Tab-separated table of C-alpha atoms and ligand atoms in Angstrom:
chain	number	residue	atom	x	y	z
Z	1	MET	CA	0.000	0.000	0.000
Z	2	LYS	CA	1.174	3.542	-0.724
Z	3	VAL	CA	0.566	6.194	1.917
Z	4	PRO	CA	2.088	9.510	0.852
Z	5	LEU	CA	2.894	12.146	3.441
Z	6	LEU	CA	0.537	14.509	1.642
Z	7	ASP	CA	-1.768	14.102	-1.353
Z	8	LEU	CA	-2.682	17.486	-2.757
Z	9	ARG	CA	-4.146	15.913	-5.881
Z	10	ALA	CA	-6.861	14.256	-3.791
Z	11	GLN	CA	-7.820	17.692	-2.459
Z	12	TYR	CA	-7.717	19.296	-5.901
Z	13	ALA	CA	-9.979	16.626	-7.395
Z	14	VAL	CA	-12.841	17.864	-5.168
Z	15	ILE	CA	-12.454	21.609	-5.819
Z	16	LYS	CA	-11.160	21.535	-9.383
Z	17	GLN	CA	-14.112	23.251	-11.069
Z	18	GLU	CA	-14.267	26.101	-8.558
Z	19	VAL	CA	-10.526	26.678	-8.697
Z	20	LYS	CA	-10.464	26.632	-12.493
Z	21	GLN	CA	-13.268	29.158	-12.623
Z	22	ALA	CA	-11.504	31.441	-10.158
Z	23	VAL	CA	-8.281	31.240	-12.167
Z	24	GLU	CA	-10.156	31.850	-15.402
Z	25	GLU	CA	-11.698	35.029	-13.963
Z	26	VAL	CA	-8.286	36.421	-13.092
Z	27	LEU	CA	-6.959	35.533	-16.528
Z	28	GLU	CA	-9.900	37.280	-18.145
Z	29	GLU	CA	-9.383	40.376	-15.993
Z	30	GLN	CA	-5.574	40.422	-16.496
Z	31	GLN	CA	-5.121	42.144	-13.129
Z	32	PHE	CA	-2.373	40.084	-11.500
Z	33	ILE	CA	-0.752	42.119	-8.755
Z	34	LEU	CA	-2.811	43.196	-5.719
Z	35	GLY	CA	-6.185	44.633	-6.841
Z	36	GLU	CA	-9.725	43.561	-5.945
Z	37	LYS	CA	-9.150	39.825	-5.639
Z	38	VAL	CA	-6.360	40.368	-3.133
Z	39	ALA	CA	-8.413	42.913	-1.179
Z	40	GLU	CA	-11.320	40.487	-1.039
Z	41	PHE	CA	-9.143	37.661	0.217
Z	42	GLU	CA	-7.472	39.924	2.810
Z	43	GLY	CA	-10.924	40.783	4.149
Z	44	ARG	CA	-12.021	37.154	4.276
Z	45	MET	CA	-8.899	36.036	6.084
Z	46	ALA	CA	-9.258	38.819	8.647
Z	47	GLU	CA	-12.894	37.881	9.157
Z	48	TYR	CA	-12.085	34.175	9.479
Z	49	VAL	CA	-9.448	34.755	12.146
Z	50	GLY	CA	-11.347	37.579	13.827
Z	51	THR	CA	-9.096	40.561	13.232
Z	52	SER	CA	-9.868	43.930	11.686
Z	53	TYR	CA	-7.218	44.064	8.964
Z	54	GLY	CA	-5.380	41.729	6.621
Z	55	VAL	CA	-2.436	42.508	4.373
Z	56	GLY	CA	-1.535	39.979	1.693
Z	57	VAL	CA	2.184	39.398	1.249
Z	58	ALA	CA	4.407	37.128	-0.821
Z	59	SER	CA	5.087	34.618	1.993
Z	60	CYS	CA	4.880	34.177	5.733
Z	61	THR	CA	8.618	34.763	5.897
Z	62	ASP	CA	8.051	38.220	4.410
Z	63	GLY	CA	5.078	38.781	6.717
Z	64	LEU	CA	7.286	38.138	9.739
Z	65	LEU	CA	10.066	40.276	8.289
Z	66	LEU	CA	7.696	43.164	7.537
Z	67	SER	CA	6.281	42.935	11.064
Z	68	LEU	CA	9.746	43.380	12.548
Z	69	MET	CA	10.551	46.145	10.041
Z	70	VAL	CA	7.444	48.027	11.158
Z	71	LEU	CA	8.685	47.778	14.743
Z	72	GLY	CA	11.983	49.320	13.655
Z	73	ILE	CA	13.940	46.266	14.820
Z	74	ASN	CA	17.658	46.670	14.193
Z	75	GLN	CA	21.035	45.452	15.272
Z	76	ASP	CA	20.856	46.404	18.904
Z	77	ASP	CA	17.703	44.394	19.453
Z	78	GLU	CA	16.990	40.921	20.775
Z	79	ILE	CA	13.968	38.846	19.817
Z	80	ILE	CA	12.934	35.808	21.831
Z	81	THR	CA	11.708	32.748	19.975
Z	82	THR	CA	11.743	28.957	19.829
Z	83	PRO	CA	14.639	26.885	18.507
Z	84	PHE	CA	12.186	24.264	17.217
Z	85	SER	CA	10.622	25.844	14.158
Z	86	PHE	CA	11.079	26.379	10.462
Z	87	PHE	CA	14.165	28.431	9.664
Z	88	SER	CA	12.458	31.668	8.722
Z	89	THR	CA	11.167	32.321	12.253
Z	90	ALA	CA	14.751	33.096	13.226
Z	91	GLY	CA	16.140	33.939	9.804
Z	92	ILE	CA	14.145	37.149	9.572
Z	93	ILE	CA	15.500	38.311	12.947
Z	94	ALA	CA	19.081	37.812	11.818
Z	95	ARG	CA	18.336	39.415	8.450
Z	96	LEU	CA	17.588	42.671	10.286
Z	97	LYS	CA	20.885	42.215	12.158
Z	98	ALA	CA	19.005	41.688	15.401
Z	99	LYS	CA	19.777	38.755	17.695
Z	100	PRO	CA	17.570	35.655	17.910
Z	101	VAL	CA	17.379	34.476	21.530
Z	102	PHE	CA	16.243	30.878	21.719
Z	103	VAL	CA	14.176	29.498	24.598
Z	104	ASP	CA	13.763	25.749	25.075
Z	105	ILE	CA	10.455	23.995	24.409
Z	106	ASP	CA	7.967	21.748	26.158
Z	107	PRO	CA	8.638	18.369	24.504
Z	108	GLY	CA	4.996	17.332	24.829
Z	109	SER	CA	3.526	20.155	22.732
Z	110	PHE	CA	6.769	21.093	20.901
Z	111	ASN	CA	6.022	24.761	21.681
Z	112	VAL	CA	8.097	27.251	23.643
Z	113	ALA	CA	8.177	26.651	27.421
Z	114	PRO	CA	6.759	29.885	28.885
Z	115	ASP	CA	8.458	29.506	32.279
Z	116	LEU	CA	11.844	29.795	30.562
Z	117	VAL	CA	11.083	32.997	28.666
Z	118	GLU	CA	11.437	35.613	31.388
Z	119	GLU	CA	15.019	34.731	32.333
Z	120	LYS	CA	16.068	35.471	28.721
Z	121	ILE	CA	14.711	39.016	28.753
Z	122	THR	CA	17.331	41.779	28.798
Z	123	PRO	CA	17.057	45.553	28.345
Z	124	ARG	CA	17.595	44.922	24.631
Z	125	THR	CA	14.655	42.532	24.205
Z	126	ARG	CA	12.006	44.008	21.924
Z	127	ALA	CA	9.647	41.232	20.964
Z	128	ILE	CA	8.637	37.594	21.324
Z	129	ILE	CA	7.797	35.421	18.323
Z	130	PRO	CA	5.751	32.453	19.515
Z	131	VAL	CA	5.258	29.750	16.886
Z	132	HIS	CA	2.073	27.681	16.889
Z	133	LEU	CA	3.924	24.597	15.805
Z	134	PHE	CA	2.272	21.736	13.932
Z	135	GLY	CA	-1.140	23.439	14.321
Z	136	GLN	CA	-1.309	23.843	18.100
Z	137	CYS	CA	-1.125	27.252	19.740
Z	138	ALA	CA	1.789	28.252	21.930
Z	139	PRO	CA	0.846	29.123	25.545
Z	140	MET	CA	-0.431	32.586	24.680
Z	141	ASP	CA	-1.737	33.644	28.101
Z	142	GLU	CA	1.678	33.265	29.670
Z	143	ILE	CA	3.413	34.804	26.669
Z	144	THR	CA	1.175	37.856	26.461
Z	145	GLN	CA	1.399	38.404	30.229
Z	146	ILE	CA	5.205	38.317	30.096
Z	147	ALA	CA	5.149	40.636	27.082
Z	148	GLU	CA	2.908	43.112	28.884
Z	149	ARG	CA	5.067	43.072	32.031
Z	150	HIS	CA	8.177	43.854	29.992
Z	151	HIS	CA	6.620	46.064	27.301
Z	152	LEU	CA	7.432	43.642	24.514
Z	153	ARG	CA	5.581	43.102	21.251
Z	154	VAL	CA	4.191	39.706	20.302
Z	155	VAL	CA	4.463	38.646	16.661
Z	156	GLU	CA	2.616	35.363	16.154
Z	157	ASP	CA	4.078	32.919	13.685
Z	158	ALA	CA	0.822	31.226	12.740
Z	159	ALA	CA	2.215	29.744	9.512
Z	160	GLN	CA	1.064	26.245	10.478
Z	161	ALA	CA	-2.014	27.138	12.459
Z	162	ILE	CA	-4.876	28.470	10.361
Z	163	GLY	CA	-8.089	27.642	12.220
Z	164	ALA	CA	-6.319	26.659	15.446
Z	165	SER	CA	-7.420	28.385	18.626
Z	166	TYR	CA	-6.379	28.952	22.210
Z	167	LYS	CA	-9.096	29.386	24.852
Z	168	GLY	CA	-11.500	30.251	22.036
Z	169	ARG	CA	-9.247	32.835	20.388
Z	170	LYS	CA	-7.936	32.032	16.940
Z	171	ALA	CA	-4.245	31.724	16.171
Z	172	GLY	CA	-3.058	34.962	14.630
Z	173	SER	CA	-5.485	37.161	16.555
Z	174	MET	CA	-3.738	37.278	19.919
Z	175	GLY	CA	-0.518	39.188	19.277
Z	176	MET	CA	0.304	42.566	17.789
Z	177	VAL	CA	0.209	40.803	14.428
Z	178	GLY	CA	-0.338	37.246	13.204
Z	179	CYS	CA	1.502	35.919	10.169
Z	180	PHE	CA	0.230	33.051	8.004
Z	181	SER	CA	1.751	30.994	5.216
Z	182	PHE	CA	-0.024	29.698	2.149
Z	183	TYR	CA	2.849	27.501	1.051
Z	184	PRO	CA	1.086	24.690	-0.893
Z	185	SER	CA	1.453	22.046	1.829
Z	186	LYS	CA	-0.097	24.201	4.555
Z	187	ASN	CA	-3.650	23.527	5.817
Z	188	LEU	CA	-4.675	26.381	3.522
Z	189	GLY	CA	-2.229	26.207	0.639
Z	190	GLY	CA	-2.010	28.240	-2.548
Z	191	ALA	CA	-0.630	27.303	-5.945
Z	192	GLY	CA	2.716	28.822	-5.045
Z	193	ASP	CA	4.038	31.067	-2.285
Z	194	GLY	CA	1.826	33.472	-0.377
Z	195	GLY	CA	1.146	34.861	3.072
Z	196	VAL	CA	-0.903	37.326	5.040
Z	197	VAL	CA	-0.354	39.545	8.059
Z	198	LEU	CA	-3.376	40.127	10.287
Z	199	THR	CA	-3.803	42.794	12.942
Z	200	ASN	CA	-6.376	44.887	14.778
Z	201	ASN	CA	-4.194	47.968	14.605
Z	202	PRO	CA	-5.045	50.245	11.646
Z	203	GLU	CA	-1.707	52.106	11.670
Z	204	LEU	CA	0.242	48.862	11.684
Z	205	ALA	CA	-1.845	47.474	8.842
Z	206	GLU	CA	-1.237	50.646	6.853
Z	207	SER	CA	2.509	50.578	7.494
Z	208	ILE	CA	2.790	46.951	6.414
Z	209	ARG	CA	0.700	47.729	3.337
Z	210	LEU	CA	3.159	50.470	2.476
Z	211	LEU	CA	6.284	48.439	3.206
Z	212	ARG	CA	5.137	45.422	1.145
Z	213	ASN	CA	5.027	47.678	-1.907
Z	214	HIS	CA	8.495	49.284	-1.712
Z	215	GLY	CA	7.222	51.983	0.629
Z	216	ALA	CA	5.713	53.836	-2.330
Z	217	GLU	CA	2.993	56.350	-1.458
Z	218	PRO	CA	1.843	57.690	-3.832
Z	219	LYS	CA	3.320	55.682	-6.696
Z	220	TYR	CA	7.039	56.414	-7.274
Z	221	ILE	CA	7.296	58.588	-4.169
Z	222	TYR	CA	9.226	56.992	-1.300
Z	223	SER	CA	9.478	58.322	2.213
Z	224	ILE	CA	10.445	54.935	3.675
Z	225	ILE	CA	12.317	51.935	2.245
Z	226	GLY	CA	10.125	48.897	1.735
Z	227	ILE	CA	10.378	45.649	-0.177
Z	228	ASN	CA	8.485	43.943	-2.995
Z	229	SER	CA	6.259	41.460	-1.223
Z	230	ARG	CA	2.807	41.482	-2.739
Z	231	LEU	CA	0.254	38.706	-2.943
Z	232	ASP	CA	-0.723	37.734	-6.490
Z	233	ALA	CA	-4.351	37.973	-7.604
Z	234	LEU	CA	-4.150	34.368	-8.857
Z	235	GLN	CA	-3.132	33.149	-5.421
Z	236	ALA	CA	-5.790	35.283	-3.740
Z	237	ALA	CA	-8.504	33.922	-6.054
Z	238	ILE	CA	-7.500	30.295	-5.407
Z	239	LEU	CA	-7.140	30.871	-1.660
Z	240	THR	CA	-10.571	32.502	-1.498
Z	241	VAL	CA	-12.066	29.298	-2.917
Z	242	LYS	CA	-10.051	27.083	-0.565
Z	243	LEU	CA	-10.717	29.128	2.586
Z	244	LYS	CA	-14.346	27.937	2.477
Z	245	TYR	CA	-13.132	24.370	2.980
Z	246	VAL	CA	-10.498	24.919	5.629
Z	247	ASP	CA	-12.700	24.075	8.646
Z	248	GLN	CA	-13.869	20.885	6.968
Z	249	TRP	CA	-10.282	19.914	6.153
Z	250	ASN	CA	-9.119	20.755	9.671
Z	251	SER	CA	-11.883	18.557	11.150
Z	252	ALA	CA	-10.736	15.669	8.983
Z	253	ARG	CA	-7.158	16.193	10.197
Z	254	ARG	CA	-8.353	16.197	13.813
Z	255	GLN	CA	-10.311	13.003	13.186
Z	256	ASN	CA	-7.233	11.377	11.686
Z	257	ALA	CA	-5.185	12.422	14.708
Z	258	GLU	CA	-7.762	10.860	17.020
Z	259	ASN	CA	-7.632	7.658	15.000
Z	260	TYR	CA	-3.836	7.487	15.318
Z	261	HIS	CA	-4.125	8.143	19.049
Z	262	ARG	CA	-6.515	5.212	19.430
Z	263	LEU	CA	-4.664	2.888	17.040
Z	264	PHE	CA	-1.308	3.445	18.758
Z	265	ARG	CA	-2.863	2.554	22.115
Z	266	GLN	CA	-4.724	-0.446	20.765
Z	267	ALA	CA	-1.469	-1.717	19.295
Z	268	GLY	CA	0.261	-1.236	22.674
Z	269	LEU	CA	2.753	1.163	21.074
Z	270	ALA	CA	1.867	4.231	23.138
Z	271	ALA	CA	1.110	4.493	26.818
Z	272	GLU	CA	-2.499	5.137	27.834
Z	273	GLU	CA	-1.542	8.292	29.696
Z	274	GLN	CA	1.302	10.554	28.759
Z	275	GLY	CA	2.296	13.451	30.949
Z	276	LYS	CA	2.469	16.941	29.486
Z	277	GLU	CA	6.224	16.668	29.399
Z	278	GLY	CA	6.055	13.390	27.492
Z	279	SER	CA	8.072	10.429	28.637
Z	280	ASP	CA	11.305	8.871	27.564
Z	281	PRO	CA	10.349	6.478	24.757
Z	282	SER	CA	13.155	4.093	25.593
Z	283	LEU	CA	11.793	3.595	29.112
Z	284	TYR	CA	8.122	3.174	28.334
Z	285	ARG	CA	6.313	2.432	25.074
Z	286	PRO	CA	8.151	3.043	21.814
Z	287	VAL	CA	5.849	5.802	20.554
Z	288	ILE	CA	4.989	9.121	22.177
Z	289	THR	CA	1.936	10.610	20.514
Z	290	PRO	CA	1.559	14.405	20.375
Z	291	ALA	CA	0.109	16.089	23.462
Z	292	VAL	CA	-3.095	18.007	22.800
Z	293	LEU	CA	-3.499	20.636	25.480
Z	294	PRO	CA	-7.032	21.131	26.808
Z	295	GLU	CA	-6.977	24.884	26.146
Z	296	CYS	CA	-6.028	24.311	22.498
Z	297	HIS	CA	-7.997	23.460	19.386
Z	298	HIS	CA	-5.262	21.647	17.450
Z	299	VAL	CA	-5.529	21.600	13.636
Z	300	PHE	CA	-2.787	19.028	13.052
Z	301	HIS	CA	-0.811	20.619	10.301
Z	302	GLN	CA	1.491	17.786	11.277
Z	303	TYR	CA	0.911	14.676	13.364
Z	304	THR	CA	4.314	14.274	14.945
Z	305	ILE	CA	5.264	11.334	17.103
Z	306	ARG	CA	8.472	10.811	19.041
Z	307	VAL	CA	10.271	7.505	18.777
Z	308	ARG	CA	13.613	5.884	19.408
Z	309	ASP	CA	15.516	4.658	16.316
Z	310	ARG	CA	13.729	7.377	14.406
Z	311	ASP	CA	15.949	7.305	11.316
Z	312	SER	CA	15.722	3.521	10.930
Z	313	LEU	CA	11.952	3.679	11.383
Z	314	LYS	CA	11.727	6.386	8.735
Z	315	ASP	CA	13.762	4.282	6.264
Z	316	TYR	CA	11.708	1.198	7.054
Z	317	LEU	CA	8.417	3.043	6.509
Z	318	ALA	CA	9.711	4.446	3.212
Z	319	ARG	CA	10.468	0.890	2.043
Z	320	GLU	CA	6.927	-0.086	3.035
Z	321	GLY	CA	5.424	2.799	1.016
Z	322	VAL	CA	4.722	5.209	3.877
Z	323	GLY	CA	5.864	8.819	3.469
Z	324	THR	CA	7.078	10.608	6.596
Z	325	ALA	CA	9.102	13.732	7.336
Z	326	ILE	CA	11.397	15.071	10.004
Z	327	TYR	CA	10.357	18.505	11.202
Z	328	TYR	CA	12.991	19.517	12.219
Z	329	PRO	CA	16.235	17.517	12.161
Z	330	ILE	CA	18.505	20.222	13.616
Z	331	PRO	CA	17.159	22.821	16.031
Z	332	LEU	CA	17.817	26.406	15.042
Z	333	HIS	CA	20.337	27.155	17.812
Z	334	LEU	CA	22.637	24.431	16.439
Z	335	GLN	CA	22.424	25.480	12.787
Z	336	LYS	CA	25.780	26.450	11.319
Z	337	CYS	CA	24.522	29.862	10.232
Z	338	PHE	CA	23.751	30.702	13.868
Z	339	SER	CA	27.049	29.420	15.296
Z	340	TYR	CA	28.079	33.047	15.928
Z	341	LEU	CA	25.394	33.177	18.617
Z	342	GLY	CA	27.472	30.737	20.681
Z	343	TYR	CA	24.917	28.077	21.607
Z	344	LYS	CA	26.345	24.697	22.575
Z	345	GLN	CA	25.013	21.189	22.097
Z	346	GLY	CA	23.060	20.237	25.219
Z	347	GLU	CA	22.030	23.811	25.988
Z	348	LEU	CA	18.402	23.507	24.850
Z	349	LYS	CA	17.891	19.858	25.665
Z	350	ASN	CA	14.224	19.427	24.882
Z	351	ALA	CA	14.512	20.937	21.424
Z	352	GLU	CA	17.533	18.735	20.738
Z	353	ARG	CA	15.743	15.647	21.974
Z	354	CYS	CA	12.671	16.382	19.859
Z	355	ALA	CA	14.885	16.967	16.830
Z	356	ALA	CA	16.385	13.500	17.359
Z	357	GLU	CA	13.091	11.698	18.014
Z	358	CYS	CA	10.380	13.442	15.979
Z	359	LEU	CA	8.691	11.891	12.984
Z	360	SER	CA	5.685	13.383	11.201
Z	361	LEU	CA	3.176	10.894	9.788
Z	362	PRO	CA	0.611	11.414	7.009
Z	363	VAL	CA	-2.429	13.220	8.476
Z	364	TYR	CA	-3.866	15.030	5.445
Z	365	PRO	CA	-7.671	15.265	5.284
Z	366	GLU	CA	-8.196	12.655	2.555
Z	367	LEU	CA	-6.179	9.956	4.360
Z	368	THR	CA	-8.340	6.855	4.853
Z	369	PRO	CA	-8.766	4.750	8.020
Z	370	THR	CA	-7.309	1.769	6.144
Z	371	GLN	CA	-4.200	3.755	5.304
Z	372	GLN	CA	-3.851	4.786	8.940
Z	373	GLU	CA	-4.203	1.197	10.110
Z	374	TYR	CA	-1.480	0.237	7.656
Z	375	VAL	CA	0.863	2.961	8.980
Z	376	VAL	CA	0.381	1.863	12.595
Z	377	GLU	CA	0.697	-1.808	11.684
Z	378	LYS	CA	4.021	-1.128	9.963
Z	379	ILE	CA	5.293	0.835	12.957
Z	380	ALA	CA	4.254	-2.075	15.195
Z	381	THR	CA	6.109	-4.534	12.959
Z	382	PHE	CA	9.225	-2.357	13.075
Z	383	PHE	CA	9.297	-2.265	16.864
Z	384	ARG	CA	8.480	-5.982	17.171
Z	385	LYS	CA	11.501	-6.721	15.028
Z	386	GLY	CA	13.695	-4.246	16.882
J	401	PLP	C1	6.538	27.827	11.439
J	401	PLP	C2	6.783	28.456	10.108
J	401	PLP	N1	7.133	29.742	10.050
J	401	PLP	C3	7.344	30.368	8.881
J	401	PLP	C4	7.214	29.706	7.696
J	401	PLP	C5	7.508	30.411	6.431
J	401	PLP	O1	6.428	30.427	5.561
J	401	PLP	P1	6.617	30.767	4.014
J	401	PLP	O2	7.109	29.514	3.358
J	401	PLP	O3	5.259	31.163	3.551
J	401	PLP	O4	7.588	31.867	3.928
J	401	PLP	C6	6.832	28.367	7.694
J	401	PLP	C7	6.679	27.645	6.425
J	401	PLP	O5	7.148	26.590	6.180
J	401	PLP	C8	6.616	27.716	8.924
J	401	PLP	O6	6.269	26.428	8.970
C-alpha cells in the first residue's frame, strides 16, 4: 500500500471546477498584482481569524520580516523565539541584524516553554515570536502576560495554524500581528508562495501595506524603504475558494489524529496516559503521541510522534510505502549559520531531543482509516523486530 505524506491531488480533485473558474476570472481580468481579488481575500482572512485588517504578502517569511521592520527592529535588538521551528522564524530576525534568543520547548507540545522565557529578557529585548507549531497554539496567556510586564511586542508565527485556537481565540489574533503561510502544503495552501499579516491595529496594517510595496505612497514617491512582497491575484482567487473548505479539512485532520491516538494505544505502542512533558520512549512504550493541550484546538498541520531509532523507522516506513518527514532535524540554535550566537550542544535539551526523536506521519484530510491502520501496523512490525 502507498501512503504519501501529503496528497494534494486528492484535495484538488474535489475543488477543481471552482478553482479553475476562479483562475479563469483572473486571466480574463488580467489584473495580477494586488487589486480587488487580493483585497477580497485579505478581508475574508481577517474575518475568518477575527481581526480587523489583513495585508496579503508574498510569503509568511516576508510577513514576519515586515512585522519586525514596522517595529523598527535593528542590530541592537533581541527577539525571543523557539529553537524548534522552520528556519524563517529566526532567519528574519538575523536578516535585520538583530539577535535571535532561543528558549527551550515543552517536549509534549513542541512549543516554547513559557516559564523559561522571562530569564532570557534583557534591556535589549524588543519582541517575542511564539510559533504555533504543527497546528497547536503556543501558551499565549503566559506569553502575552510576560510581554505586557516587559513592554514587549508579540508577533505570532501562525504559519502552520490556520483555524487553530487557544481558549476560544484564533491563532493569529492574539498578538500585535499574526503571520500566516499559504505555502502549498499548509492547511490552507495556494498554488505557489503566499502569506498574510493580520492585525487589529489600523496604523500597523497601513505601514505593512506600504512596506510590502516598496514603501511607495503615492506611486514612485518613497518616504520609507520597503520591499516587494505582494500577494498575487491568482493566489488570492485560489485561496478565497479554498478558505471555504479549511474548517472541513481541519476537522478531517483532527479526526485522523484521534484515529492514530486510538490505534497506537490499541497496538500497545503508546502508553495510555502521557504526561504533558512526554516520557522517555526508551523507558516506556516506543511511541509518544503528540500532546493536545485542553486549552487548544489543534488543527494538526502535522501529526508528529516521538520515537527511538527514528531514522531507521523512517527508512523502514519508506520501504513499506509510507511517506514521513522530520520537522525539524537540527534545532535552530545548532544550525551552522547561527554558530556566531554561541549556543552549545546540550544547551536547549528538549529541542535537541525532539529533533532526534520526531517523525511526522501522514495526516492530510483525505487519508483513509485503512491507510492509517497500515501505517500503525508497519510501525508495530518495526518495533516488534527491533
Ligand atoms: C513555522 C513556520 N514559520 C514560517 C514559515 C515560512 O512560511 P513561508 O514559506 O510562507 O515563507 C513556515 C513555512 O514553512 C513555517 O512552517
